[in-house]
mmCIF file of C-alpha atoms in Angstrom:
data_model
loop_
_atom_site.group_PDB
_atom_site.id
_atom_site.type_symbol
_atom_site.label_atom_id
_atom_site.label_comp_id
_atom_site.label_asym_id
_atom_site.label_seq_id
_atom_site.Cartn_x
_atom_site.Cartn_y
_atom_site.Cartn_z
ATOM 1 C CA MET T 1 65.450 148.428 225.778
ATOM 2 C CA THR T 2 61.824 147.921 225.433
ATOM 3 C CA HIS T 3 60.113 144.685 226.111
ATOM 4 C CA LEU T 4 56.836 143.817 224.689
ATOM 5 C CA PHE T 5 54.732 141.325 226.533
ATOM 6 C CA LEU T 6 51.858 139.658 224.836
ATOM 7 C CA THR T 7 49.318 137.945 226.912
ATOM 8 C CA ALA T 8 46.551 135.732 225.799
ATOM 9 C CA THR T 9 43.637 134.856 227.879
ATOM 10 C CA VAL T 10 41.656 131.712 227.452
ATOM 11 C CA THR T 11 38.178 131.801 228.704
ATOM 12 C CA PRO T 12 36.725 128.842 230.575
ATOM 13 C CA SER T 13 34.363 128.116 227.714
ATOM 14 C CA GLU T 14 37.303 127.820 225.291
ATOM 15 C CA GLN T 15 39.033 125.447 227.701
ATOM 16 C CA ASN T 16 35.926 123.282 227.804
ATOM 17 C CA PHE T 17 35.782 123.292 223.999
ATOM 18 C CA SER T 18 39.413 122.174 223.780
ATOM 19 C CA ARG T 19 38.853 119.383 226.323
ATOM 20 C CA LYS T 20 35.662 118.404 224.600
ATOM 21 C CA ALA T 21 37.396 118.246 221.181
ATOM 22 C CA GLY T 22 40.226 116.138 222.665
ATOM 23 C CA ARG T 23 37.704 113.738 224.189
ATOM 24 C CA GLU T 24 35.777 113.544 220.937
ATOM 25 C CA THR T 25 38.978 112.823 218.997
ATOM 26 C CA ALA T 26 39.912 110.089 221.455
ATOM 27 C CA MET T 27 36.435 108.614 221.226
ATOM 28 C CA ALA T 28 36.572 108.734 217.432
ATOM 29 C CA LYS T 29 39.972 106.967 217.490
ATOM 30 C CA ASP T 30 38.588 104.331 219.856
ATOM 31 C CA ILE T 31 35.555 103.721 217.639
ATOM 32 C CA LEU T 32 37.729 103.508 214.526
ATOM 33 C CA GLY T 33 40.154 101.244 216.423
ATOM 34 C CA GLU T 34 37.316 98.891 217.292
ATOM 35 C CA ALA T 35 36.374 98.851 213.601
ATOM 36 C CA GLY T 36 39.994 97.942 212.738
ATOM 37 C CA LEU T 37 41.001 101.353 211.408
ATOM 38 C CA HIS T 38 43.925 103.301 212.881
ATOM 39 C CA PHE T 39 45.849 106.502 212.322
ATOM 40 C CA ASP T 40 49.607 106.303 211.805
ATOM 41 C CA GLU T 41 52.214 108.874 212.864
ATOM 42 C CA LEU T 42 51.397 110.954 209.785
ATOM 43 C CA ASN T 43 47.698 110.809 210.629
ATOM 44 C CA LYS T 44 46.953 108.610 207.651
ATOM 45 C CA LEU T 45 44.153 106.140 208.052
ATOM 46 C CA ARG T 46 45.444 102.555 208.154
ATOM 47 C CA VAL T 47 43.777 99.162 208.374
ATOM 48 C CA LEU T 48 46.432 97.693 210.676
ATOM 49 C CA ASP T 49 47.369 98.881 214.103
ATOM 50 C CA PRO T 50 50.661 100.837 213.922
ATOM 51 C CA GLU T 51 52.273 98.421 216.390
ATOM 52 C CA VAL T 52 51.246 95.426 214.258
ATOM 53 C CA THR T 53 52.535 97.239 211.171
ATOM 54 C CA GLN T 54 55.885 97.831 212.863
ATOM 55 C CA GLN T 55 56.078 94.180 213.942
ATOM 56 C CA THR T 56 55.246 93.125 210.395
ATOM 57 C CA ILE T 57 58.052 95.282 208.995
ATOM 58 C CA GLU T 58 60.502 93.862 211.548
ATOM 59 C CA LEU T 59 59.401 90.316 210.740
ATOM 60 C CA LYS T 60 59.827 91.003 207.036
ATOM 61 C CA GLU T 61 63.403 92.236 207.644
ATOM 62 C CA GLU T 62 64.188 89.209 209.825
ATOM 63 C CA CYS T 63 62.797 86.898 207.128
ATOM 64 C CA LYS T 64 64.969 88.575 204.500
ATOM 65 C CA ASP T 65 68.043 88.131 206.722
ATOM 66 C CA PHE T 66 67.092 84.496 207.311
ATOM 67 C CA VAL T 67 66.674 83.830 203.577
ATOM 68 C CA ASP T 68 70.068 85.470 202.902
ATOM 69 C CA LYS T 69 71.704 83.290 205.562
ATOM 70 C CA ILE T 70 70.044 80.162 204.133
ATOM 71 C CA GLY T 71 71.386 81.119 200.697
ATOM 72 C CA GLN T 72 74.906 81.469 202.112
ATOM 73 C CA PHE T 73 74.521 78.153 203.909
ATOM 74 C CA GLN T 74 73.427 76.444 200.684
ATOM 75 C CA LYS T 75 76.477 77.845 198.862
ATOM 76 C CA ILE T 76 78.788 76.560 201.606
ATOM 77 C CA VAL T 77 77.128 73.142 201.656
ATOM 78 C CA GLY T 78 77.227 72.973 197.848
ATOM 79 C CA GLY T 79 80.965 73.667 197.908
ATOM 80 C CA LEU T 80 81.443 71.054 200.608
ATOM 81 C CA ILE T 81 79.485 68.458 198.617
ATOM 82 C CA GLU T 82 81.577 69.178 195.521
ATOM 83 C CA LEU T 83 84.760 68.798 197.559
ATOM 84 C CA VAL T 84 83.607 65.504 199.084
ATOM 85 C CA ASP T 85 82.592 64.198 195.631
ATOM 86 C CA GLN T 86 86.002 65.120 194.246
ATOM 87 C CA LEU T 87 87.751 63.392 197.157
ATOM 88 C CA ALA T 88 85.561 60.316 196.669
ATOM 89 C CA LYS T 89 86.538 60.155 192.989
ATOM 90 C CA GLU T 90 90.216 60.492 193.872
ATOM 91 C CA ALA T 91 89.883 57.785 196.533
ATOM 92 C CA GLU T 92 88.148 55.512 194.012
ATOM 93 C CA ASN T 93 90.951 56.101 191.486
ATOM 94 C CA GLU T 94 93.592 55.276 194.098
ATOM 95 C CA LYS T 95 91.624 52.188 195.102
ATOM 96 C CA MET T 96 91.541 51.015 191.489
ATOM 97 C CA LYS T 97 95.290 51.620 191.166
ATOM 98 C CA ALA T 98 95.916 49.600 194.337
ATOM 99 C CA ILE T 99 93.723 46.742 193.076
ATOM 100 C CA GLY T 100 95.608 46.789 189.759
ATOM 101 C CA ALA T 101 98.967 46.717 191.535
ATOM 102 C CA ARG T 102 97.813 43.862 193.779
ATOM 103 C CA ASN T 103 96.602 41.874 190.774
ATOM 104 C CA LEU T 104 99.900 42.525 188.984
ATOM 105 C CA LEU T 105 101.840 41.260 191.992
ATOM 106 C CA LYS T 106 99.654 38.159 192.171
ATOM 107 C CA SER T 107 100.217 37.453 188.475
ATOM 108 C CA ILE T 108 103.963 37.958 188.866
ATOM 109 C CA ALA T 109 103.976 35.564 191.814
ATOM 110 C CA LYS T 110 102.083 33.000 189.744
ATOM 111 C CA GLN T 111 104.498 33.472 186.846
ATOM 112 C CA ARG T 112 107.460 32.937 189.158
ATOM 113 C CA GLU T 113 105.845 29.851 190.619
ATOM 114 C CA ALA T 114 105.210 28.478 187.119
ATOM 115 C CA GLN T 115 108.781 29.355 186.134
ATOM 116 C CA GLN T 116 110.074 27.587 189.237
ATOM 117 C CA GLN T 117 108.055 24.486 188.387
ATOM 118 C CA GLN T 118 109.383 24.568 184.806
ATOM 119 C CA LEU T 119 112.927 24.877 186.050
ATOM 120 C CA GLN T 120 112.424 22.042 188.526
ATOM 121 C CA ALA T 121 111.015 19.895 185.738
ATOM 122 C CA LEU T 122 114.009 20.824 183.571
ATOM 123 C CA ILE T 123 116.400 19.943 186.399
ATOM 124 C CA ALA T 124 114.646 16.611 186.891
ATOM 125 C CA GLU T 125 114.852 15.938 183.137
ATOM 126 C CA LYS T 126 118.552 16.807 183.045
ATOM 127 C CA LYS T 127 119.201 14.592 186.079
ATOM 128 C CA MET T 128 117.465 11.728 184.332
ATOM 129 C CA GLN T 129 119.547 12.319 181.221
ATOM 130 C CA LEU T 130 122.673 12.399 183.352
ATOM 131 C CA GLU T 131 121.723 9.135 185.050
ATOM 132 C CA SER T 132 120.979 7.465 181.765
ATOM 133 C CA CYS T 133 124.300 8.656 180.374
ATOM 134 C CA ARG T 134 126.175 7.403 183.433
ATOM 135 C CA CYS T 135 124.582 4.042 182.967
ATOM 136 C CA LEU T 136 125.805 3.985 179.409
ATOM 137 C CA GLY T 137 129.236 5.050 180.554
ATOM 138 C CA LYS T 138 129.386 8.342 178.745
ATOM 139 C CA GLU T 139 130.693 11.404 180.411
ATOM 140 C CA ILE T 140 128.575 14.528 179.732
ATOM 141 C CA LYS T 141 129.537 18.012 180.600
ATOM 142 C CA PRO T 142 126.727 20.227 182.007
ATOM 143 C CA GLU T 143 125.332 23.023 179.823
ATOM 144 C CA PRO T 144 125.146 26.016 182.144
ATOM 145 C CA ARG T 145 124.779 28.543 179.343
ATOM 146 C CA SER T 146 121.719 26.940 177.849
ATOM 147 C CA LEU T 147 120.108 26.823 181.305
ATOM 148 C CA ASP T 148 121.038 30.461 181.897
ATOM 149 C CA SER T 149 119.601 31.464 178.546
ATOM 150 C CA ARG T 150 116.332 29.780 179.472
ATOM 151 C CA LEU T 151 116.279 31.623 182.804
ATOM 152 C CA HIS T 152 116.803 34.979 181.158
ATOM 153 C CA ARG T 153 114.131 34.254 178.579
ATOM 154 C CA THR T 154 111.444 33.580 181.235
ATOM 155 C CA GLU T 155 112.212 36.629 183.436
ATOM 156 C CA PRO T 156 109.447 39.268 183.439
ATOM 157 C CA LYS T 157 110.316 42.459 181.615
ATOM 158 C CA ASP T 158 109.215 44.763 184.488
ATOM 159 C CA GLY T 159 112.000 43.504 186.725
ATOM 160 C CA TYR T 160 109.673 41.976 189.363
#
C-alpha cells in the first residue's frame, strides 16, 4: 500500500494577503451596510438587512394567519347571528299566537258574560210572566225545551 501525501505551504505573504482581503471584504460590507445595502445568504445585494427581511417574512405569515382566523371568526359570528335571528322570529310568532289565544279567551269570556246576562233577563221576564199569570189565576207550565234550545243556540262553536 502506497500512501501519497500532498503538502501545501503557504508563505507569510500569502497569509497577509488572505487576512487583508478578509478585512477589506468586512470593511466593504460595513460601508455598504451603513449605506443600507446588505448581502443575503446567496451573496445577492439587498436593500434590507437580512434580519429585517426575515422578520418581515415572519410578520407577513403571522398577518396571513390572523386574517384567516378573522375570516373563520366572521363565519362563526355570521352563523350565530342567523341562528339568533331565526330564534327571534320563532319567538315573535309564538308571542303572536299567545296574544291571539289570550284575545280569543277574553272574547269567549265576554260572550259568556253577555249570554249569562241574556239568560238572567230571560229568567226575569219569565218570572214576571209567571207572576202576572198567577195574578190572573191561570196555571202555566214551564217551557224547559224552549229555554234549552236558546241555550244551545248561544253556545260558542269551539266548545269553550
